[in-house]
Structures are given as structure tokens and as C-alpha cells.
Coordinates of C-alpha atoms in Angstrom, one line a residue:
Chain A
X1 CA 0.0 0.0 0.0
X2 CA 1.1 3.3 -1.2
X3 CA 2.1 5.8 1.4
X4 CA -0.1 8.9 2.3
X5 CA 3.3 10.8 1.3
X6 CA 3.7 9.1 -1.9
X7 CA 0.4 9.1 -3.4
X8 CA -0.1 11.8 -6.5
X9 CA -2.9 14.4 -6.7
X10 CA -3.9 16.1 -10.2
X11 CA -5.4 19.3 -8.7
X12 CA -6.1 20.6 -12.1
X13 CA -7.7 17.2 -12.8
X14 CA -9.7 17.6 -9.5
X15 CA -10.5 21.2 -10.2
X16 CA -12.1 19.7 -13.6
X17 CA -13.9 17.0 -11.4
X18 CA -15.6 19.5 -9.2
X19 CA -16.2 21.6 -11.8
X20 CA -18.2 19.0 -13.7
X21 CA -19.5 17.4 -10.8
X22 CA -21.7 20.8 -9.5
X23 CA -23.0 21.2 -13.3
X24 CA -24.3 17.8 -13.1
X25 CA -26.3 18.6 -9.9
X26 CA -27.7 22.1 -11.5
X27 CA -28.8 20.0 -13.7
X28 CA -30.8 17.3 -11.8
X29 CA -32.2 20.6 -9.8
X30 CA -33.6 21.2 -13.4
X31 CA -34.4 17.6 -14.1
X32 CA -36.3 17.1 -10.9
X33 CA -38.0 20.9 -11.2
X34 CA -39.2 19.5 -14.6
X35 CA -40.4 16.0 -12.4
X36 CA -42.0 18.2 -10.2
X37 CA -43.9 20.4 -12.7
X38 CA -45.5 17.6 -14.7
X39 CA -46.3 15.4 -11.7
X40 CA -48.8 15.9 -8.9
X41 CA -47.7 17.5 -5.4
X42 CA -48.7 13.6 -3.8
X43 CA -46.4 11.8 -6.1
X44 CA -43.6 14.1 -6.1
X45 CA -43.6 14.9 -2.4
X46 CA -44.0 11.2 -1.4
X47 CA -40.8 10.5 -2.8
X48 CA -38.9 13.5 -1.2
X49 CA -40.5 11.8 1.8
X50 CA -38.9 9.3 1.6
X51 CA -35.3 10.8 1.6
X52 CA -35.9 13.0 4.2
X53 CA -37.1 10.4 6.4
X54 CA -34.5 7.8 6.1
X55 CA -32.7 10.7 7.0
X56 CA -34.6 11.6 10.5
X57 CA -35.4 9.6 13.3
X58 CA -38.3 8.4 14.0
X59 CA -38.5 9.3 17.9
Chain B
X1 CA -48.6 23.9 -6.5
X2 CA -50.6 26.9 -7.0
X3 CA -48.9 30.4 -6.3
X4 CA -50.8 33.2 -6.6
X5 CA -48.4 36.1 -6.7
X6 CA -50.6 39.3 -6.2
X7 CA -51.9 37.6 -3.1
X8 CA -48.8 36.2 -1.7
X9 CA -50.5 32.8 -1.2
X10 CA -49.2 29.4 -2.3
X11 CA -51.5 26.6 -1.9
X12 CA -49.6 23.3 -1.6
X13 CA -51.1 19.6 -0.9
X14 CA -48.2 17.1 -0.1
X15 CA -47.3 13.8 1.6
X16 CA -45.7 15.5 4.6
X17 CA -42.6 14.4 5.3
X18 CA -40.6 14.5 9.2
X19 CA -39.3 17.8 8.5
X20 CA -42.4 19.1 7.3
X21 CA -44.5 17.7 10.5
X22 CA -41.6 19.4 12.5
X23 CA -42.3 22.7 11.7
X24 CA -46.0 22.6 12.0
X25 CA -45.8 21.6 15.4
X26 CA -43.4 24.1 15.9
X27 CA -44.8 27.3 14.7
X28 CA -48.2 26.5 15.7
X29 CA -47.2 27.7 18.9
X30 CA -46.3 31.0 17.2
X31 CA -48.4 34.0 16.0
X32 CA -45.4 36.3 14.3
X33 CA -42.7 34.7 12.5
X34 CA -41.3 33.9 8.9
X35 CA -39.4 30.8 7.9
X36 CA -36.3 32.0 5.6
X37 CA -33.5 30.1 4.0
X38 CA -33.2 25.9 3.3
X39 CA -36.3 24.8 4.3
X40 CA -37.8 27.0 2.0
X41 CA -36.6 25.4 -1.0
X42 CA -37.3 21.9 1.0
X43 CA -40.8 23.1 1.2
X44 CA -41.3 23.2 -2.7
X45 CA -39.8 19.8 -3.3
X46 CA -35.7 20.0 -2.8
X47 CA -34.3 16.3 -2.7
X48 CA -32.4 17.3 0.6
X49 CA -33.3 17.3 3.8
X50 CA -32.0 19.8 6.8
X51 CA -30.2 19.6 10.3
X52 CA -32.5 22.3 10.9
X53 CA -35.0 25.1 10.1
X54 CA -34.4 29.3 10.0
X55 CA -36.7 31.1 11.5
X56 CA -37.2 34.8 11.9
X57 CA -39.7 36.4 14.7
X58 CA -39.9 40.2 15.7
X59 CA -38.6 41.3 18.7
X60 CA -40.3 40.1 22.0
X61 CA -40.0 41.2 25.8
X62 CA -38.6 38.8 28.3
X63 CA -42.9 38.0 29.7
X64 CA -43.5 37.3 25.6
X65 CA -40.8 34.8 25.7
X66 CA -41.0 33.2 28.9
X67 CA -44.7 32.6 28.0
X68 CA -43.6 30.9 24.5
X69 CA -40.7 29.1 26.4
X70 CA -43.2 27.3 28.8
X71 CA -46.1 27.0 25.8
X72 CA -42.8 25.3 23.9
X73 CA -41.6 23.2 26.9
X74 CA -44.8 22.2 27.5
X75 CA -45.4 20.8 24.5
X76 CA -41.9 19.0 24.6
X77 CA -39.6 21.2 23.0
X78 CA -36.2 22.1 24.7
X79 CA -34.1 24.6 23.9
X80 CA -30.1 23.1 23.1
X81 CA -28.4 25.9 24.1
X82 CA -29.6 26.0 27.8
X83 CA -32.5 24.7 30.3
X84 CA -32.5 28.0 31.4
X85 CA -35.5 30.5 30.1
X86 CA -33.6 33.8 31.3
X87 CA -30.5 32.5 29.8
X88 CA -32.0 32.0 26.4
X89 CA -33.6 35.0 26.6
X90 CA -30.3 36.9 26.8
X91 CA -28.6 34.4 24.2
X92 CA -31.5 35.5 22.3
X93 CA -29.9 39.1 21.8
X94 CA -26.9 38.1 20.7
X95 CA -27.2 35.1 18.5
X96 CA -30.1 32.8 17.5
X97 CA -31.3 29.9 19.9
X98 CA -32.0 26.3 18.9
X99 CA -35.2 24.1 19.9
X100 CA -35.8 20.7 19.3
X101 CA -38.1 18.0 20.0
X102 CA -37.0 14.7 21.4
X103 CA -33.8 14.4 19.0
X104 CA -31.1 17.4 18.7
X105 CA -31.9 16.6 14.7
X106 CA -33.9 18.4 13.2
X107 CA -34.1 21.8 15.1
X108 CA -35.6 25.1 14.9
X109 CA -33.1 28.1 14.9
X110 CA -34.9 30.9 16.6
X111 CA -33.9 34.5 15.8
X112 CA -35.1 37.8 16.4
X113 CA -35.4 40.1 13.1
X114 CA -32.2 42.6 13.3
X115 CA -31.9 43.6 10.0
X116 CA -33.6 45.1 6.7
X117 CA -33.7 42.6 5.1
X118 CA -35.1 40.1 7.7
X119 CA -37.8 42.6 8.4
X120 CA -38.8 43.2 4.6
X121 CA -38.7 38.7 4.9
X122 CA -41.0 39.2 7.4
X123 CA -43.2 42.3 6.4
X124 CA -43.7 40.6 2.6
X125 CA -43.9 36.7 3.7
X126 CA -45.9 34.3 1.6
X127 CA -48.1 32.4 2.6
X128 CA -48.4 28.8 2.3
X129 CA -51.4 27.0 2.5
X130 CA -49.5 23.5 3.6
X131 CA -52.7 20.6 3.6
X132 CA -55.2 22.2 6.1
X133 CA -52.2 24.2 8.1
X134 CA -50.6 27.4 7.2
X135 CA -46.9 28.4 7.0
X136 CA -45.4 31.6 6.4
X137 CA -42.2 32.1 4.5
X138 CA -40.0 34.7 3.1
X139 CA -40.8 36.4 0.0
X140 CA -39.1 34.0 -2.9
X141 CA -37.2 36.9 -4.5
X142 CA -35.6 37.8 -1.3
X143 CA -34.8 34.0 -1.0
X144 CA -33.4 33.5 -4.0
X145 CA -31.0 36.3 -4.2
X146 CA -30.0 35.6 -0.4
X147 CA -28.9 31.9 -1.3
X148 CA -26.7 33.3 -4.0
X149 CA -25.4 35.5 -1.7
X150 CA -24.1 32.6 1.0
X151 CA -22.6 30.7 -2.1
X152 CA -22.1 27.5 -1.4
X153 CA -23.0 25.0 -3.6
X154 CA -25.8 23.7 -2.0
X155 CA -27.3 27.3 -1.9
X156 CA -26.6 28.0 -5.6
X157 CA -29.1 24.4 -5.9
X158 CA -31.6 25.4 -3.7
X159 CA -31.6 29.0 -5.6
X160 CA -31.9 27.3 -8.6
X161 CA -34.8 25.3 -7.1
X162 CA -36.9 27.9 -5.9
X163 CA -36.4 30.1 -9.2
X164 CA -37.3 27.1 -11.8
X165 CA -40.3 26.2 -9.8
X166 CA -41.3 29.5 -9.8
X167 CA -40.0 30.8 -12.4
X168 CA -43.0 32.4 -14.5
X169 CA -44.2 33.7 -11.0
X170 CA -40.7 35.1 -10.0
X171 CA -41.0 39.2 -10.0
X172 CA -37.9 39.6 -12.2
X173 CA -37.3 43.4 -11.0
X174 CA -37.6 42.9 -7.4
X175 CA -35.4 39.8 -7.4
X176 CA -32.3 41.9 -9.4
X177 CA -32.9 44.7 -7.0
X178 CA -32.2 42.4 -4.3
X179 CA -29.2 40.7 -5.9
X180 CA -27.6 44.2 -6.7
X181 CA -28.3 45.0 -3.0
X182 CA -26.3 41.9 -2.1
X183 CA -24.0 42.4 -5.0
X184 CA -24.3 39.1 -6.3
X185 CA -25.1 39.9 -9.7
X186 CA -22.4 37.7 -11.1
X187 CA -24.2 34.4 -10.0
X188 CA -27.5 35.6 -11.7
X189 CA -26.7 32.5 -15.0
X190 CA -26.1 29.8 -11.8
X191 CA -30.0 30.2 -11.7
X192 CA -30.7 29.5 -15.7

């Protein structure tokens, strides 16, 4: 196993990474918006229910 | 969703989730407040949830909040910070309080309004016709322009969030007054 020391980061690769990574999430926000709009408050909410529950405890 | 603009009302029927139910019990102990920030964007269908929920109430005298305090205990909220009411009352002046119920997660972070824009959040809130229950929230312009403001990525997406939900409802004008207030103008194309 390498050694913390010895392993190589590209920070311009990572910089790319991040980069790419928080457009992909803009657009699921626009993706899911678009979910949202064409899909009625019960369905949509019921599955945002169920990641902000799994989340929460249930005390 | 329904929002009807020139009334400020939003009518909203959902499965409530733990988050939601949290704040419903929680500010139905209330008559003067305004929920700001994350849960806003939560509210309207952000695949997120929160550690906890901002929210805004005009000043009160030490009787108006030793009254909520006991209303609040006695309904099982405690406060994080402290057991003691005259000690959150004077934490209260400084810096925002947390209650909770059962768990520490999620909580309600309780401020007083001490600035412009909190007080035009809580003279122009919207609101939201949640079910049968009723919420009040900060004006989504306002909102928008504030999340750009804290920048982090997560704020840019629940900006985003709030303005493509809303966006044929969205008062243009007001929301670039707000973001030249906050001088965040260069973030405006993060929301399109």
C-alpha cells in the first residue's frame, strides 16, 4: 500500500472533477424541477419523503 | 402547487414528510414569524433534507418569551443551548437559539429580526397553504437572491430550485434589486 506521502494528486484534474460534478447537480435541480412540474404535489412529495425520512429519526 | 403572486399565497397539498410535520408543530405555537433560508426550497420539493430550520420572529419582551418558552416546553420542545428561560432570553440578543423535540436533529433556529432585510422577509412573507395548516415564508425573490449570496454550492441548488419552480411567478425586478443590493449579480446565469 502506497504511502499517504507518496500518493499523486492532479489538482487541475480535480479542479475539472468539481467543476463538472456541481454542473451535473444544476442539472438534476432542473431535471427534478421538470419531475416536479409535470407530476402531482402527492407523487412528487411522497418520494422526497422518503429521503428526508431515512434521514430523521423516527422518535 | 398553485402560487398566486398578487396575493402572496401558495396553496400546496403534499405527503408531509418529518421535516415538514416538524415545523407545523413548531410554529403553531407561534403568531409572528417567517421561515427564511433551506427549508424553503425543502418546502417546494428539494431532494435534501436539513439539520435544521431558520426562522425569523420580531422582537419580543422577556414576559412574551418566557410565555412561548413554557407554551414550547410544555409541548416537549427544549431549547439546546440551555435549560434555562432567562438564559435563552439573553442568548437570544446576541445570536439565534436552537429548539428541538426529542432528538437534537432536526431543530428550529430561533432569531429575532435585526436587520432590513429580515424585516422586509417578514413584512412581505408568503403564505403557504400547507394541507389544512398554514406556514409563512420569506418572500421568494428575497430568498433567491440571499442563497446566491451565501454561495455554497448547496445554496446556488436550492436557488436554482426555488427560481425554476417558480419561475414564470418570480417578479424579475424585485429579485435583481435584491441581488444588486447583495452584490451578487455575477451568479445571476447559476439560476438558468
Amino acid at each position: 500500500m502506497k504511502d499517504i506521502k507518496d500518493i499523486k494528486v492532479d489538482l487541475v484534474e480535480l479542479a475539472k472533477f468539481k467543476e463538472r460534478n456541481f454542473k451535473e447537480r444544476l442539472e438534476f435541480i432542473d431535471w427534478w424541477v421538470n419531475y416536479i412540474k409535470t407530476h402531482s404535489d402527492k407523487e412528487w412529495s411522497k418520494q422526497q419523503k422518503e429521503i428526508i425520512d431515512s434521514q430523521l429519526s423516527d422518535k | 402547487m398553485d402560487y398566486d403572486a398578487s396575493k402572496g399565497e401558495i396553496i400546496l397539498e403534499k405527503e408531509l414528510n418529518k421535516l415538514d410535520l416538524f415545523v407545523l408543530d413548531f410554529v403553531a405555537n407561534l403568531n409572528k414569524y417567517v421561515i427564511v433560508s433551506g427549508y424553503v426550497s425543502i418546502l417546494f420539493g428539494r431532494a435534501r433534507s436539513s439539520e435544521d430550520i431558520d426562522l425569523l420572529v420580531p422582537k419580543l419582551s422577556e414576559k412574551e418569551f418566557l410565555d412561548l418558552w413554557n407554551i414550547l416546553s410544555n409541548k416537549g420542545f427544549w431549547c439546546i443551548n440551555t435549560s434555562k428561560s432567562s438564559e435563552a432570553f439573553e442568548m437570544l440578543s446576541e445570536h439565534a437559539i436552537r429548539f428541538c423535540k426529542n432528538e437534537p436533529v432536526p431543530n428550529m433556529e430561533f432569531k429575532i429580526i435585526k436587520n432590513e432585510l429580515d424585516e422586509f422577509a417578514y413584512e412581505h412573507k408568503i403564505k403557504v397553504s400547507l394541507n389544512d395548516k398554514t406556514l409563512y415564508i420569506s418572500p421568494l425573490e428575497l430568498q433567491i437572491a440571499f442563497k446566491l449570496y451565501l454561495g455554497s454550492d448547496k445554496d446556488i441548488e436550492d436557488a436554482r430550485h426555488i427560481y425554476k419552480t417558480f419561475n414564470e411567478k418570480i417578479n424579475k425586478e424585485e429579485l435583481e434589486l435584491f441581488v444588486d443590493k447583495l452584490d451578487v449579480r455575477s451568479k445571476l446565469n447559476l439560476l438558468t
